[in-house]
Short mmCIF file of C-alpha atoms in Angstrom, two decimals:
data_model
loop_
_atom_site.label_atom_id
_atom_site.label_comp_id
_atom_site.label_asym_id
_atom_site.label_seq_id
_atom_site.Cartn_x
_atom_site.Cartn_y
_atom_site.Cartn_z
CA MET A 9 122.44 151.01 42.30
CA LYS A 10 123.70 154.08 40.43
CA LYS A 11 120.53 156.10 41.22
CA LEU A 12 120.87 155.23 44.89
CA THR A 13 124.46 156.46 44.87
CA VAL A 14 123.48 159.80 43.32
CA PHE A 15 120.64 160.19 45.80
CA SER A 16 122.97 159.42 48.71
CA LEU A 17 125.46 162.00 47.45
CA LEU A 18 122.78 164.67 47.10
CA PHE A 19 121.46 163.87 50.57
CA SER A 20 124.95 164.10 52.06
CA LEU A 21 125.51 167.47 50.42
CA LEU A 22 122.19 168.75 51.76
CA VAL A 23 123.03 167.63 55.30
CA ALA A 24 126.47 169.19 55.03
CA TRP A 25 124.98 172.47 53.74
CA ASN A 26 122.45 172.59 56.58
CA SER A 27 125.06 171.85 59.23
CA SER A 28 127.40 174.52 57.91
CA ALA A 29 124.80 177.25 57.27
CA GLN A 30 126.03 180.44 58.91
CA THR A 31 124.28 182.19 61.76
CA LYS A 32 124.83 185.94 61.82
CA ILE A 33 125.15 187.62 65.20
CA GLU A 34 124.73 191.36 65.64
CA LEU A 35 126.89 192.63 68.48
CA THR A 36 126.81 196.25 69.63
CA HIS A 37 128.24 198.50 72.31
CA GLN A 38 125.49 200.39 74.14
CA GLU A 39 126.09 203.35 76.44
CA ASN A 40 123.58 202.19 79.07
CA ALA A 41 124.29 198.47 78.90
CA PRO A 42 124.26 196.74 82.32
CA ILE A 43 127.23 195.39 84.20
CA ILE A 44 127.33 191.61 84.48
CA SER A 45 127.53 191.29 88.25
CA LYS A 46 130.29 189.00 89.42
CA HIS A 47 127.77 187.56 91.87
CA ILE A 48 126.06 185.72 89.01
CA TYR A 49 129.00 183.32 89.37
CA GLY A 50 128.17 182.39 92.97
CA HIS A 51 128.07 178.98 94.62
CA PHE A 52 126.05 177.08 97.20
CA ALA A 53 127.21 174.87 100.08
CA GLU A 54 124.48 173.09 102.00
CA HIS A 55 124.77 170.61 104.83
CA LEU A 56 123.84 167.81 102.48
CA GLY A 57 125.56 164.52 101.80
CA LYS A 58 129.32 165.06 101.65
CA CYS A 59 129.32 168.72 100.70
CA ILE A 60 130.44 170.08 104.09
CA TYR A 61 131.65 167.07 106.09
CA GLU A 62 134.12 164.93 104.07
CA GLY A 63 133.90 167.58 101.36
CA PHE A 64 134.94 171.07 102.40
CA TYR A 65 135.63 170.12 106.00
CA VAL A 66 137.86 167.27 107.10
CA GLY A 67 138.86 168.61 110.52
CA GLU A 68 142.16 170.01 111.73
CA ASN A 69 143.47 166.55 112.67
CA SER A 70 143.01 165.12 109.20
CA THR A 71 146.02 163.83 107.27
CA ILE A 72 144.58 165.66 104.25
CA PRO A 73 146.28 169.10 104.10
CA ASN A 74 143.86 171.63 105.52
CA SER A 75 143.48 175.18 106.75
CA ALA A 76 141.50 175.23 110.01
CA GLY A 77 139.92 171.95 108.93
CA VAL A 78 139.03 172.99 105.36
CA ARG A 79 140.82 171.17 102.55
CA LYS A 80 143.59 173.29 101.06
CA ASP A 81 143.12 171.81 97.59
CA ILE A 82 139.47 172.93 97.58
CA ILE A 83 140.47 176.40 98.79
CA GLU A 84 143.00 176.75 95.98
CA ALA A 85 140.58 175.46 93.36
CA LEU A 86 137.89 177.93 94.40
CA LYS A 87 140.39 180.79 94.49
CA GLU A 88 141.29 179.98 90.90
CA LEU A 89 137.59 180.08 90.08
CA GLN A 90 137.36 183.51 91.75
CA ILE A 91 134.06 182.65 93.36
CA PRO A 92 132.37 185.91 94.36
CA ASN A 93 130.00 184.55 97.01
CA LEU A 94 129.07 181.35 98.82
CA ARG A 95 125.60 180.51 100.19
CA TRP A 96 125.29 178.55 103.46
CA PRO A 97 123.97 176.56 105.43
CA GLY A 98 121.08 175.70 103.07
CA GLY A 99 118.75 175.05 101.34
CA CYS A 100 116.18 173.08 103.28
CA PHE A 101 118.75 172.55 106.01
CA ALA A 102 118.77 176.29 106.77
CA ASP A 103 115.28 176.25 108.27
CA THR A 104 116.25 173.56 110.79
CA TYR A 105 119.68 175.01 111.61
CA HIS A 106 120.20 176.92 114.87
CA TRP A 107 123.39 178.91 114.52
CA MET A 108 124.25 179.04 118.22
CA ASP A 109 124.69 175.25 118.19
CA GLY A 110 127.70 175.75 115.90
CA ILE A 111 129.77 178.17 118.02
CA GLY A 112 131.90 177.80 121.14
CA ASP A 113 133.78 174.77 122.47
CA LEU A 114 133.56 171.79 120.14
CA ASP A 115 133.00 169.31 122.96
CA LYS A 116 130.03 171.30 124.24
CA ARG A 117 128.15 171.63 120.96
CA PRO A 118 124.92 169.65 120.64
CA THR A 119 124.42 167.30 117.73
CA ILE A 120 121.77 167.81 115.06
CA VAL A 121 119.90 165.23 113.01
CA ASN A 122 119.79 166.24 109.35
CA THR A 123 116.14 165.31 108.84
CA TRP A 124 116.08 166.61 105.27
CA TRP A 125 119.09 164.80 103.86
CA GLY A 126 119.68 161.21 104.91
CA GLY A 127 118.79 161.43 108.59
CA THR A 128 122.46 161.63 109.51
CA THR A 129 123.67 162.98 112.85
CA GLU A 130 126.04 165.95 112.59
CA ASP A 131 128.22 167.21 115.43
CA ASN A 132 128.07 170.94 114.52
CA SER A 133 131.87 171.09 114.32
CA PHE A 134 131.53 173.27 111.19
CA GLY A 135 129.75 176.47 112.18
CA THR A 136 129.57 180.22 111.73
CA HIS A 137 133.26 180.94 112.43
CA ASN A 138 134.42 178.18 110.08
CA PHE A 139 132.22 179.35 107.26
CA LEU A 140 132.87 183.08 107.55
CA ASN A 141 136.62 182.60 107.96
CA LEU A 142 136.57 180.36 104.88
CA CYS A 143 134.83 183.10 102.90
CA LYS A 144 137.50 185.58 104.01
CA GLU A 145 140.24 183.21 102.85
CA LEU A 146 138.49 182.75 99.50
CA GLY A 147 137.84 186.46 99.04
CA ALA A 148 134.14 185.60 98.65
CA GLU A 149 131.11 187.35 100.12
CA PRO A 150 129.19 185.12 102.54
CA TYR A 151 125.48 184.69 101.86
CA LEU A 152 123.75 183.41 104.99
CA SER A 153 120.33 181.75 104.83
CA GLY A 154 118.40 182.58 107.97
CA ASN A 155 116.18 180.10 109.79
CA VAL A 156 112.60 181.31 109.42
CA GLY A 157 110.88 177.92 109.31
CA SER A 158 111.78 176.70 112.82
CA GLY A 159 113.72 179.66 114.23
CA GLY A 160 112.46 182.82 115.88
CA VAL A 161 112.86 186.48 115.04
CA GLN A 162 115.26 187.05 117.93
CA GLU A 163 117.46 184.15 116.80
CA LEU A 164 118.00 185.73 113.39
CA ALA A 165 118.44 189.22 114.84
CA ASP A 166 121.08 187.84 117.21
CA TRP A 167 122.94 186.18 114.33
CA VAL A 168 123.11 189.51 112.52
CA GLN A 169 124.45 191.18 115.65
CA TYR A 170 126.95 188.36 116.29
CA THR A 171 128.43 188.59 112.80
CA ASN A 172 128.27 192.34 112.25
CA PHE A 173 128.18 194.53 115.35
CA LYS A 174 131.43 196.31 116.27
CA GLY A 175 130.41 197.78 119.62
CA LYS A 176 129.53 196.22 122.95
CA SER A 177 126.46 194.01 122.99
CA PRO A 178 125.50 190.54 124.24
CA MET A 179 126.18 188.94 120.85
CA SER A 180 129.36 190.84 119.98
CA ASP A 181 130.70 190.04 123.44
CA LEU A 182 129.91 186.38 122.81
CA ARG A 183 131.74 186.54 119.51
CA ARG A 184 134.80 187.91 121.26
CA GLU A 185 134.61 185.15 123.88
CA ASN A 186 134.71 182.69 121.00
CA GLY A 187 137.92 184.19 119.64
CA ARG A 188 136.81 186.72 117.04
CA GLU A 189 137.39 190.37 117.94
CA GLU A 190 136.35 192.06 114.69
CA PRO A 191 133.00 191.37 113.04
CA TRP A 192 132.86 189.84 109.57
CA GLY A 193 130.40 192.35 108.13
CA VAL A 194 127.98 189.93 106.47
CA LYS A 195 125.93 191.81 103.89
CA TYR A 196 123.84 189.14 102.11
CA TRP A 197 121.02 187.50 104.06
CA GLY A 198 118.31 185.16 102.89
CA ILE A 199 115.14 185.42 104.98
CA GLY A 200 114.10 181.79 104.86
CA ASN A 201 114.43 179.31 102.02
CA GLU A 202 111.72 177.77 99.85
CA ALA A 203 109.01 179.06 102.17
CA TRP A 204 106.48 177.52 99.78
CA GLY A 205 107.92 174.06 100.52
CA CYS A 206 110.51 172.76 102.99
CA GLY A 207 110.78 176.21 104.58
CA GLY A 208 107.27 175.99 106.03
CA ASN A 209 104.75 175.16 103.29
CA MET A 210 103.51 178.75 103.51
CA ARG A 211 101.14 180.66 101.29
CA ALA A 212 102.70 183.66 99.57
CA GLU A 213 100.45 186.05 101.50
CA TYR A 214 101.51 184.54 104.82
CA TYR A 215 105.19 184.56 103.92
CA VAL A 216 105.02 188.25 103.04
CA ASP A 217 104.00 189.09 106.60
CA ILE A 218 106.65 186.76 108.01
CA TYR A 219 109.29 188.37 105.80
CA ARG A 220 108.32 191.89 106.84
CA LYS A 221 108.45 190.92 110.50
CA TYR A 222 111.90 189.28 110.35
CA ALA A 223 113.35 192.00 108.13
CA THR A 224 112.22 194.67 110.57
CA PHE A 225 114.42 193.33 113.37
CA MET A 226 117.57 192.74 111.33
CA SER A 227 119.88 195.67 112.10
CA ASN A 228 121.63 197.45 109.23
CA ALA A 229 124.31 198.76 111.59
CA ASP A 230 127.99 198.38 110.72
CA VAL A 231 127.48 197.20 107.13
CA ASP A 232 128.21 199.70 104.37
CA GLY A 233 124.99 200.37 102.53
CA GLY A 234 123.01 198.23 104.97
CA LEU A 235 122.03 194.61 104.74
CA TYR A 236 121.07 193.07 101.43
CA LYS A 237 117.90 191.13 102.26
CA ILE A 238 116.72 188.39 99.93
CA ALA A 239 113.17 187.04 100.04
CA SER A 240 112.45 183.36 99.54
CA GLY A 241 111.21 183.46 95.96
CA ALA A 242 109.28 181.35 93.51
CA ASN A 243 109.68 177.76 92.51
CA ASP A 244 109.89 177.60 88.72
CA ASP A 245 106.75 179.14 87.16
CA ASP A 246 104.91 180.15 90.32
CA TYR A 247 104.39 183.68 89.00
CA ASN A 248 101.75 184.42 91.62
CA TRP A 249 104.43 184.08 94.32
CA THR A 250 106.55 186.80 92.72
CA GLU A 251 103.47 188.98 92.19
CA VAL A 252 102.44 188.78 95.85
CA LEU A 253 105.95 189.54 97.10
CA MET A 254 106.54 192.49 94.80
CA LYS A 255 103.11 193.94 95.51
CA ASN A 256 103.22 193.67 99.29
CA ILE A 257 106.83 194.08 100.46
CA PRO A 258 108.06 197.71 100.47
CA LYS A 259 111.14 198.16 98.33
CA SER A 260 112.87 199.77 101.31
CA MET A 261 112.80 196.32 102.97
CA LEU A 262 113.65 194.23 99.94
CA GLN A 263 116.85 194.05 97.91
CA GLY A 264 116.43 190.71 96.16
CA VAL A 265 113.80 188.10 95.28
CA ALA A 266 114.97 184.52 94.80
CA LEU A 267 114.09 182.04 92.05
CA HIS A 268 114.80 178.31 92.07
CA HIS A 269 114.90 176.21 88.91
CA TYR A 270 116.64 172.86 88.50
CA THR A 271 117.23 170.97 85.28
CA VAL A 272 115.04 167.97 86.12
CA ILE A 273 113.30 166.03 83.37
CA ASP A 274 110.77 164.44 85.78
CA TRP A 275 110.79 164.66 89.56
CA ALA A 276 109.49 161.07 89.74
CA ASP A 277 112.14 159.76 87.33
CA LYS A 278 115.10 162.09 86.99
CA GLY A 279 117.17 159.72 84.89
CA PRO A 280 120.78 158.57 85.36
CA ASP A 281 123.79 160.83 85.79
CA ILE A 282 126.03 158.98 83.31
CA ASP A 283 124.24 156.26 81.35
CA PHE A 284 121.74 158.50 79.57
CA ASN A 285 120.77 158.47 75.90
CA GLU A 286 120.12 161.33 73.49
CA GLU A 287 116.41 161.35 74.29
CA THR A 288 117.18 161.99 77.97
CA TYR A 289 119.81 164.55 77.01
CA PHE A 290 117.34 166.45 74.83
CA LYS A 291 114.79 166.48 77.66
CA SER A 292 117.47 167.86 79.98
CA MET A 293 118.30 170.62 77.51
CA LYS A 294 114.61 171.47 77.20
CA GLN A 295 114.30 171.87 80.96
CA SER A 296 117.50 173.88 81.14
CA TRP A 297 116.29 176.21 78.37
CA LEU A 298 113.20 176.91 80.46
CA MET A 299 115.40 179.24 82.54
CA GLU A 300 115.14 181.86 79.76
CA GLU A 301 111.34 181.84 79.89
CA LEU A 302 111.22 181.87 83.70
CA ILE A 303 113.55 184.86 84.03
CA THR A 304 111.71 186.76 81.30
CA LYS A 305 108.28 186.25 82.88
CA HIS A 306 109.34 186.82 86.51
CA THR A 307 111.18 189.95 85.37
CA ALA A 308 108.03 191.23 83.66
CA ILE A 309 106.14 190.92 86.95
CA MET A 310 108.92 192.66 88.85
CA ASP A 311 108.91 195.46 86.26
CA LYS A 312 105.24 196.17 87.04
CA TYR A 313 106.11 197.14 90.60
CA ASP A 314 109.74 198.16 90.16
CA ALA A 315 110.32 199.85 86.81
CA GLU A 316 113.57 201.32 88.15
CA LYS A 317 114.93 197.81 88.76
CA GLU A 318 115.87 198.51 92.37
CA VAL A 319 115.01 194.94 93.42
CA ASP A 320 117.22 192.19 92.00
CA LEU A 321 116.33 188.72 90.80
CA ILE A 322 118.49 186.15 92.62
CA VAL A 323 118.67 182.68 91.08
CA ASP A 324 120.18 181.16 94.17
CA GLU A 325 119.58 177.51 93.26
CA TRP A 326 120.12 176.13 89.76
CA GLY A 327 121.77 173.16 88.07
CA GLY A 328 121.27 169.57 86.94
CA TRP A 329 119.61 167.01 89.20
CA TYR A 330 119.58 163.28 88.41
CA ASP A 331 118.75 160.03 90.13
CA VAL A 332 121.45 158.71 92.45
CA ASP A 333 122.97 155.32 91.68
CA LYS A 334 122.90 153.81 95.17
CA GLU A 335 125.62 151.30 94.35
CA LYS A 336 128.03 154.07 93.26
CA SER A 337 126.87 156.77 95.65
CA ARG A 338 129.40 158.62 97.79
CA GLY A 339 126.70 160.37 99.80
CA VAL A 340 123.24 161.86 99.49
CA LEU A 341 122.62 163.50 96.08
CA TYR A 342 126.12 162.66 94.86
CA GLN A 343 126.22 162.49 91.07
CA GLN A 344 128.84 162.49 88.36
CA ASN A 345 129.34 165.46 86.07
CA THR A 346 129.39 164.90 82.30
CA MET A 347 129.47 167.02 79.16
CA ARG A 348 125.70 167.36 79.63
CA ASP A 349 126.45 169.36 82.79
CA ALA A 350 128.90 171.52 80.88
CA MET A 351 126.07 172.33 78.46
CA ILE A 352 123.73 173.22 81.33
CA ALA A 353 126.38 175.47 82.88
CA GLY A 354 127.28 177.27 79.66
CA MET A 355 123.66 177.76 78.63
CA ASN A 356 122.51 179.13 82.00
CA LEU A 357 125.47 181.44 82.45
CA ASN A 358 124.82 182.93 79.01
CA ILE A 359 121.17 183.42 79.95
CA PHE A 360 122.10 185.11 83.24
CA ASN A 361 124.62 187.36 81.50
CA ASN A 362 122.06 188.48 78.95
CA HIS A 363 119.59 189.33 81.72
CA ALA A 364 122.19 191.26 83.72
CA ASP A 365 119.84 194.23 84.06
CA ARG A 366 117.73 192.24 86.56
CA VAL A 367 119.69 189.08 87.49
CA LYS A 368 122.37 190.17 89.95
CA MET A 369 123.23 186.93 91.73
CA ALA A 370 123.05 183.20 91.05
CA ASN A 371 124.25 180.19 93.02
CA LEU A 372 125.09 176.89 91.37
CA ALA A 373 123.91 173.89 93.38
CA GLN A 374 126.28 172.75 94.72
CA THR A 375 129.99 173.29 95.28
CA VAL A 376 131.33 169.90 96.42
CA ASN A 377 130.02 166.33 96.02
CA VAL A 378 126.34 167.27 95.63
CA LEU A 379 124.25 167.70 92.46
CA GLN A 380 126.06 169.72 89.74
CA ALA A 381 129.22 170.09 91.77
CA VAL A 382 132.35 171.81 90.53
CA ILE A 383 134.51 169.61 92.78
CA LEU A 384 134.29 165.92 93.70
CA THR A 385 136.31 164.25 96.46
CA ASP A 386 137.13 160.69 97.47
CA ASP A 387 139.17 160.60 100.67
CA GLU A 388 142.41 162.41 99.78
CA LYS A 389 141.59 162.57 96.06
CA MET A 390 139.96 165.59 94.42
CA ILE A 391 138.86 166.22 90.84
CA LEU A 392 137.54 169.23 88.94
CA THR A 393 134.41 168.60 86.91
CA PRO A 394 133.45 169.85 83.44
CA THR A 395 131.19 172.36 85.17
CA TYR A 396 134.21 173.72 87.05
CA HIS A 397 136.01 174.30 83.78
CA VAL A 398 133.02 176.12 82.25
CA MET A 399 132.79 178.39 85.29
CA ASN A 400 136.52 179.04 85.04
CA MET A 401 136.30 179.88 81.34
CA TYR A 402 133.34 182.21 81.88
CA LYS A 403 134.78 184.10 84.87
CA VAL A 404 136.09 186.68 82.37
CA HIS A 405 132.56 188.13 82.29
CA GLN A 406 132.55 189.02 86.00
CA ASP A 407 131.84 192.75 86.46
CA ALA A 408 132.29 193.42 82.74
CA THR A 409 129.83 195.47 80.66
CA LEU A 410 127.33 193.43 78.68
CA LEU A 411 127.56 193.72 74.91
CA PRO A 412 123.98 193.13 73.73
CA LEU A 413 123.59 190.84 70.75
CA LYS A 414 120.86 189.63 68.42
CA PHE A 415 120.64 186.44 66.35
CA ASN A 416 118.32 183.66 65.32
CA SER A 417 119.75 180.42 66.60
CA PRO A 418 119.85 177.32 64.41
CA LYS A 419 117.80 174.45 65.78
CA TYR A 420 118.76 171.29 67.61
CA SER A 421 116.03 168.78 66.74
CA TYR A 422 115.17 165.41 68.20
CA GLY A 423 112.01 163.30 68.17
CA GLY A 424 109.95 165.91 66.35
CA GLU A 425 110.89 168.72 68.75
CA SER A 426 113.38 171.55 68.36
CA LEU A 427 115.38 173.80 70.68
CA PRO A 428 117.73 176.71 69.99
CA ALA A 429 121.11 175.07 69.55
CA LEU A 430 123.15 178.09 70.62
CA THR A 431 123.42 180.48 73.51
CA VAL A 432 125.87 183.34 73.28
CA SER A 433 126.85 186.22 75.54
CA ALA A 434 129.51 188.91 75.22
CA SER A 435 131.10 191.54 77.43
CA GLN A 436 133.82 194.16 77.53
CA ASN A 437 135.82 194.73 80.69
CA SER A 438 137.50 197.81 82.12
CA GLU A 439 140.67 197.04 80.11
CA ASN A 440 138.65 197.03 76.86
CA LEU A 441 139.06 193.28 76.47
CA THR A 442 136.07 191.72 74.74
CA HIS A 443 134.99 188.17 75.57
CA ILE A 444 132.39 186.12 73.73
CA SER A 445 131.10 182.83 75.13
CA PHE A 446 129.26 180.24 73.05
CA THR A 447 127.49 177.04 74.01
CA ASN A 448 126.34 174.64 71.29
CA ILE A 449 124.02 172.03 72.80
CA ASP A 450 123.44 170.23 69.51
CA ALA A 451 124.41 166.60 70.03
CA LYS A 452 125.34 165.99 66.37
CA SER A 453 125.97 169.14 64.34
CA ASN A 454 128.58 171.82 63.99
CA HIS A 455 127.21 175.34 63.71
CA GLU A 456 129.00 178.19 62.00
CA ILE A 457 128.64 181.76 63.26
CA THR A 458 129.66 185.10 61.86
CA ILE A 459 129.98 188.29 63.89
CA ASP A 460 130.80 191.75 62.56
CA LEU A 461 133.39 193.14 65.01
CA ASN A 462 134.29 196.27 63.02
CA GLU A 463 132.49 198.51 65.51
CA LEU A 464 134.80 197.22 68.24
CA ASP A 465 137.96 197.51 66.10
CA ILE A 466 139.11 193.98 66.97
CA LYS A 467 142.53 192.95 65.63
CA THR A 468 143.44 189.71 67.43
CA ILE A 469 141.44 186.66 68.60
CA SER A 470 142.36 183.78 70.91
CA GLY A 471 140.15 181.14 72.42
CA SER A 472 139.56 178.01 74.47
CA ILE A 473 137.14 175.11 74.04
CA LEU A 474 135.64 172.46 76.31
CA THR A 475 134.30 169.38 74.55
CA SER A 476 134.84 165.63 74.39
CA THR A 477 134.15 162.60 72.21
CA SER A 478 130.92 161.65 73.99
CA LEU A 479 128.16 163.47 75.84
CA GLN A 480 128.50 160.88 78.60
CA ASP A 481 132.21 161.56 79.19
CA TYR A 482 133.30 162.75 82.63
CA ASN A 483 136.38 163.22 84.78
CA SER A 484 136.96 160.30 87.12
CA PHE A 485 139.36 159.75 90.00
CA ASN A 486 141.29 157.41 87.70
CA ASN A 487 141.26 159.87 84.81
CA PRO A 488 140.79 163.35 86.32
CA SER A 489 141.80 165.25 83.17
CA LYS A 490 139.70 163.50 80.54
CA ILE A 491 137.77 166.75 79.96
CA THR A 492 139.78 169.97 80.25
CA PRO A 493 139.85 173.20 78.22
CA LYS A 494 141.98 173.20 75.09
CA ASN A 495 143.15 175.93 72.74
CA PHE A 496 140.53 176.77 70.15
CA GLU A 497 141.57 177.80 66.65
CA ASP A 498 138.58 176.99 64.43
CA TYR A 499 137.82 180.59 63.53
CA THR A 500 138.89 183.29 61.08
CA LEU A 501 138.95 187.07 61.34
CA LYS A 502 138.92 188.86 57.98
CA ARG A 503 138.14 192.56 57.50
CA GLY A 504 136.53 192.66 60.94
CA ILE A 505 134.23 189.67 60.29
CA LEU A 506 134.69 186.83 62.76
CA THR A 507 133.67 183.36 61.57
CA VAL A 508 133.51 180.60 64.19
CA SER A 509 132.77 176.89 63.78
CA LEU A 510 131.32 175.35 66.94
CA PRO A 511 131.55 171.55 67.28
CA PRO A 512 128.66 169.54 68.75
CA PHE A 513 128.14 169.82 72.52
CA SER A 514 130.90 172.33 73.04
CA VAL A 515 131.62 175.45 75.06
CA VAL A 516 133.89 178.07 73.51
CA VAL A 517 135.15 181.37 74.96
CA LEU A 518 136.97 183.86 72.73
CA LYS A 519 139.11 186.81 73.81
CA ALA A 520 139.23 189.70 71.36
CA LEU A 521 141.95 192.36 71.48
CA GLN A 522 141.85 195.78 69.87
CA ASP A 523 145.57 195.82 69.13
#
């Protein structure tokens, strides 16, 4: 009995030593470090489930307070988030959407059957004017996905003219007839979506020719710097797709190449949104971590043809995707948002930040009521998810200069496999404020970090943390504030050395002041 007690004590000390072993991070200020584009913090709103209708849009006659039919509480929440851009109308829906069906008198608009998402009939009451006016109110750049799959070249060219042309033309005249004198000046345009799949099941070589054709007839007039044209890019590790696009589309016609990667453990069995175990959680983290490898390898291909980095990588669909509980569902692809989603958000945003030399835009899927949403609604009720809070904490990196860092992450191990437990990114803004964001995905262990900040002459630290008692915790309509950011004080700063203790499954953002 005594020997067992001694052994247990020694084992406990060993575990405690391993869990508290320090990880040293080297952080430097480089003259040519890239700017972390604010557009990395973009969002996505597809006509899917209750994202648009009964989400964003309730109609002007709704008893829910609204601005031109869009919920005021959602507008205010997204303003607080400082969303830089919003992608619409899809997704798969984009290649079945005909924009002219969504303009003009409401009672004269044709209906559309959403064949991709639930087979529901939509009345086209939310259209181009609604979306672009919403973006203006939010202070966000609109990112329009053009219909290449079922729409013609002229249809897309007309949409560009309708939204952007100042002078007299058939489309600008039509815009004025519909109540909008000045154009919106839409800069960001996706030329099709998932052309390898729902956008037409095309081969890369075929899509290249389609892209070049559509891009040719999209006028750059009346937009400062011209249109920013984004090609439908690869799905996950389809590196050949990126190779074919970069090799065969002239850089003069191409500003961005998309990449889609979802955190899905198995497309045939995605697992539950709430009632998951640690095994499922670990598999989710493994799939989320794949983003680092995908960006690195797609970037290497882009570098072969574009060493000057004139073409951007656009991760315009990312996030967690789980099986829908049909008994609890509030619409197609509705899912709850737990601390697992906070880990996915923090990890991916750190990855994007650290690849800011090539990644210039990303769009979380999706904004309201669908997949890894930042907002959930139930009639008049609205809640902010853990993912919302991570995005709000990380917004300090928008348009700040990346501070490159190096470190060897401790491991998060489960079932004989290991992953890096930590992702970290840092930046310094125009006011010389330094921000450092940490995500610890380890389900069980604290991890202690040290950073030498003497080069930056840091004097004062403050911070916030997002965590909870269980990975499965979430904000509900009955308890909307179960998971919210709290003040973080588990750090020390002595002689320029910052020591931080990160709890299990936590997101921490520190602000460092020079005086």
